[in-house]
Short mmCIF file of N, CA and C in Angstrom, two decimals:
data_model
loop_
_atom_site.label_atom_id
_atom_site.label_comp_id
_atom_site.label_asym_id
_atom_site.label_seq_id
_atom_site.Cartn_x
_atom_site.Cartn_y
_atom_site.Cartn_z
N UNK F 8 49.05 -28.56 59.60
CA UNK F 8 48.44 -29.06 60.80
C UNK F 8 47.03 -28.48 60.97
N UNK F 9 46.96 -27.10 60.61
CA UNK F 9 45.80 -26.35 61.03
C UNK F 9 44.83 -27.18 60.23
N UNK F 10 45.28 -27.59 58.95
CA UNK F 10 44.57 -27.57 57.53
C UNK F 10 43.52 -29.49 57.99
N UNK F 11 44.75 -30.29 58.39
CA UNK F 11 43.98 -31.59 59.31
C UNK F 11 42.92 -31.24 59.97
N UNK F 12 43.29 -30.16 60.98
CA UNK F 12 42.42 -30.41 62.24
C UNK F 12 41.02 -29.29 61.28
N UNK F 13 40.82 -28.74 60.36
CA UNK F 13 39.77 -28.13 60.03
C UNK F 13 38.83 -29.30 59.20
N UNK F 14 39.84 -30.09 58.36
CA UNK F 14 39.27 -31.50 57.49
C UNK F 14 38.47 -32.65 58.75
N UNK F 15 39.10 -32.60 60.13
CA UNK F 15 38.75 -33.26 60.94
C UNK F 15 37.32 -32.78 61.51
N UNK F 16 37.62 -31.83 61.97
CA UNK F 16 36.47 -30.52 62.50
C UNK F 16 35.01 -30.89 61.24
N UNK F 17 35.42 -30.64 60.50
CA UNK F 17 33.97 -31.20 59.16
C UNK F 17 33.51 -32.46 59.09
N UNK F 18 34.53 -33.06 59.29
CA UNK F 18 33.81 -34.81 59.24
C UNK F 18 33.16 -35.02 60.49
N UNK F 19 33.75 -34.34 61.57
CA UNK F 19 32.59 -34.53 62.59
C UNK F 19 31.53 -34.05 62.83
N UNK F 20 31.35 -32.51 62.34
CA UNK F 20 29.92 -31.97 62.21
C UNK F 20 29.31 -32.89 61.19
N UNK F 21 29.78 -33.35 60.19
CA UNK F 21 29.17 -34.00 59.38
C UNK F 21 28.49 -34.92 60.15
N UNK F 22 29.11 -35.84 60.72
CA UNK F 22 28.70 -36.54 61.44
C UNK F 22 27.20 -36.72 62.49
N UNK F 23 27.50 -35.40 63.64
CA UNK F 23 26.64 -35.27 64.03
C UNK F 23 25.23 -34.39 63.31
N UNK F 24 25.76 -34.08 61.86
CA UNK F 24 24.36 -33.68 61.57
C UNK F 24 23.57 -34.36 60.61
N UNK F 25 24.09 -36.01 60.04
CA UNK F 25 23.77 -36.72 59.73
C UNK F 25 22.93 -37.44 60.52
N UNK F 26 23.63 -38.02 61.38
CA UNK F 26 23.35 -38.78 63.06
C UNK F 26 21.64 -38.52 63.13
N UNK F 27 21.35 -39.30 62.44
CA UNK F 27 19.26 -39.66 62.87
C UNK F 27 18.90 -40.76 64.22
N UNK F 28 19.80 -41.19 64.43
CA UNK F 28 19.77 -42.32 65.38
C UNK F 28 19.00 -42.06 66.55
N UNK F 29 17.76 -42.52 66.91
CA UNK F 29 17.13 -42.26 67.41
C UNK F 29 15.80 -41.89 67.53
N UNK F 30 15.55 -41.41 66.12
CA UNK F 30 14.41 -40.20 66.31
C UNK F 30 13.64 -41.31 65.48
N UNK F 31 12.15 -41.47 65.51
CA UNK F 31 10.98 -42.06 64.93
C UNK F 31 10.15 -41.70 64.12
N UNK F 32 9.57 -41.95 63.43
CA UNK F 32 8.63 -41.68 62.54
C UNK F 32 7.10 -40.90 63.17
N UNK F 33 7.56 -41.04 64.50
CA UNK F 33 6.46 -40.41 64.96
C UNK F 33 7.07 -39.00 65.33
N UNK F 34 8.19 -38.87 65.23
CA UNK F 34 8.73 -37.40 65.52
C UNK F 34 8.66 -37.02 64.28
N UNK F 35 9.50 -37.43 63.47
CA UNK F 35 8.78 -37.12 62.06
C UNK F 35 7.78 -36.23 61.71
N UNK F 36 6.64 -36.78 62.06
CA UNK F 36 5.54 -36.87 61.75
C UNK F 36 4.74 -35.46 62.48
N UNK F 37 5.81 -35.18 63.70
CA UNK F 37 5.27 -34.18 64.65
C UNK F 37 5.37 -33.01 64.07
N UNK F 38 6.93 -32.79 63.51
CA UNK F 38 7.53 -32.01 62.90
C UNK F 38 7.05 -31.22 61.78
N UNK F 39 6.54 -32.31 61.15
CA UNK F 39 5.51 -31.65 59.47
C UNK F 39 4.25 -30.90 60.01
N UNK F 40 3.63 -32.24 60.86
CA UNK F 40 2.55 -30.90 61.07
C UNK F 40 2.94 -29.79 62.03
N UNK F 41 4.01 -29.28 62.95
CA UNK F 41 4.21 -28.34 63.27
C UNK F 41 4.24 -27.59 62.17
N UNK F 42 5.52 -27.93 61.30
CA UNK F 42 5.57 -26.55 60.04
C UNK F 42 4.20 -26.02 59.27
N UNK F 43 3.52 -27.20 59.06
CA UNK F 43 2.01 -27.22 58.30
C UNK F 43 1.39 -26.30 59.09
N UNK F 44 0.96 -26.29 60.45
CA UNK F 44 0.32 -25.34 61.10
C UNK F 44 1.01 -23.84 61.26
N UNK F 45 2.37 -23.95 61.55
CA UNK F 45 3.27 -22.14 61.32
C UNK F 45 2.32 -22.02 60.00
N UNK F 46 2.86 -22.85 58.61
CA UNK F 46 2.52 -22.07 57.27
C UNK F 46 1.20 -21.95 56.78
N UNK F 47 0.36 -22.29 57.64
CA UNK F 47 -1.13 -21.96 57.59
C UNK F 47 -1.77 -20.80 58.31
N UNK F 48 -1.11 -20.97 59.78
CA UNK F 48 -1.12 -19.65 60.40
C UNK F 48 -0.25 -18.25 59.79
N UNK F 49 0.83 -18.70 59.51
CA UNK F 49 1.41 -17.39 58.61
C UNK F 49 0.50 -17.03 57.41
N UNK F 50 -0.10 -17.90 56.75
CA UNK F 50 -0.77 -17.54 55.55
C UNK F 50 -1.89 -16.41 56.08
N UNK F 51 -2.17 -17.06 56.89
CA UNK F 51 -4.27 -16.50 57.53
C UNK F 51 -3.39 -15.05 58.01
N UNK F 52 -2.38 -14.91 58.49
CA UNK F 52 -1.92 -13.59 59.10
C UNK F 52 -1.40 -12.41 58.17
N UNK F 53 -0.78 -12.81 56.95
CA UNK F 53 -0.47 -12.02 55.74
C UNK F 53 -1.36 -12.04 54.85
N UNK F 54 -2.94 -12.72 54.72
CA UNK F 54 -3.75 -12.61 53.62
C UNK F 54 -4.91 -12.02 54.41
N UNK F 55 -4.37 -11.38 56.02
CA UNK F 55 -5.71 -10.63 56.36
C UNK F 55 -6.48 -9.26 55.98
N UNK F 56 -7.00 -8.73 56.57
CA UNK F 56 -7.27 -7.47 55.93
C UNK F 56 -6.56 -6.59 56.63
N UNK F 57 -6.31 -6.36 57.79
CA UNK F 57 -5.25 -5.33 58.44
C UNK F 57 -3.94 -5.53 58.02
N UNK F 58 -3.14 -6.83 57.06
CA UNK F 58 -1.97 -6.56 56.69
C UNK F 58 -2.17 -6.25 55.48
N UNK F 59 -2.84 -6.26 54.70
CA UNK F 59 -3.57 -6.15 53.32
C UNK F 59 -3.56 -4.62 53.66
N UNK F 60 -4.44 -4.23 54.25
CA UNK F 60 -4.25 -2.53 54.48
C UNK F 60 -3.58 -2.16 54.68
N UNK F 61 -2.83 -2.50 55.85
CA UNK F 61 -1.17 -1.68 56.09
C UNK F 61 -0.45 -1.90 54.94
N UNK F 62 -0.07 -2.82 55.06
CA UNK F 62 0.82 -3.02 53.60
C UNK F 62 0.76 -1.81 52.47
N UNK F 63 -0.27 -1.45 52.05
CA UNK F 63 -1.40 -0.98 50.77
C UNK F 63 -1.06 0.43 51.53
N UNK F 64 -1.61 1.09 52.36
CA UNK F 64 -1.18 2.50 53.43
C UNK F 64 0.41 2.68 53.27
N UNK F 65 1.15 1.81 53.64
CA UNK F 65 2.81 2.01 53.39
C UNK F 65 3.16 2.44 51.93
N UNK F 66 2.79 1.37 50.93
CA UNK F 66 2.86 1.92 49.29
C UNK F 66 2.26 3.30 49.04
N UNK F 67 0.82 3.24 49.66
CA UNK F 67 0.68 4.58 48.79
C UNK F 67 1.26 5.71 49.46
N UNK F 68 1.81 5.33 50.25
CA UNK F 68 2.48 6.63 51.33
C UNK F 68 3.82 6.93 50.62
N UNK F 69 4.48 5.59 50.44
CA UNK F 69 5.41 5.86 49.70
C UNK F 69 5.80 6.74 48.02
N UNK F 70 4.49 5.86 47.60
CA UNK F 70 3.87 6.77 46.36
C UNK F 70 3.67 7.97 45.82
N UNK F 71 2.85 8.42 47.29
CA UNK F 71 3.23 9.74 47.39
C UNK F 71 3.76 10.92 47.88
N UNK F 72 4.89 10.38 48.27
CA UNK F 72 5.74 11.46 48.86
C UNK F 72 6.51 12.39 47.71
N UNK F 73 6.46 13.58 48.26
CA UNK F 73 7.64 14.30 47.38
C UNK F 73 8.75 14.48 47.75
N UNK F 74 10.00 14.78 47.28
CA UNK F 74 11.45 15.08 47.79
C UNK F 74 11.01 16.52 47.36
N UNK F 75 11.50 16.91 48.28
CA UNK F 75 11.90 18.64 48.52
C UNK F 75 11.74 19.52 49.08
#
């Protein structure tokens, strides 16, 4: 019984996460360039020079530490 209602339980998430009904090509469309702008802004924020330095400050810190 349990084993139905879990086979059941999947076909309906399936369902609703198939389920596009609704949405347009102009949402679509919103969507990409949202991500496009995060992964452009993430880029400009990890290829700056203060994470470039920190980053670079953490290694050599690490580098040179001694145990003992």
């Amino acid at each position: 019984m349990m084993r139905n209602w879990i086979h059941g339980m999947q076909a309906r998430m399936l369902i609703v996460v198939a389920d596009d009904e609704g949405m347009s090509t102009a949402e679509y469309a919103i969507g990409t360039i949202a991500a496009a702008a995060f992964g452009a802004i993430l880029y400009t924020v990890v290829t700056g020079d203060n994470i470039v330095s920190a980053l670079t400050g953490i290694i050599t810190k690490a580098l040179n530490t001694t145990v003992g």
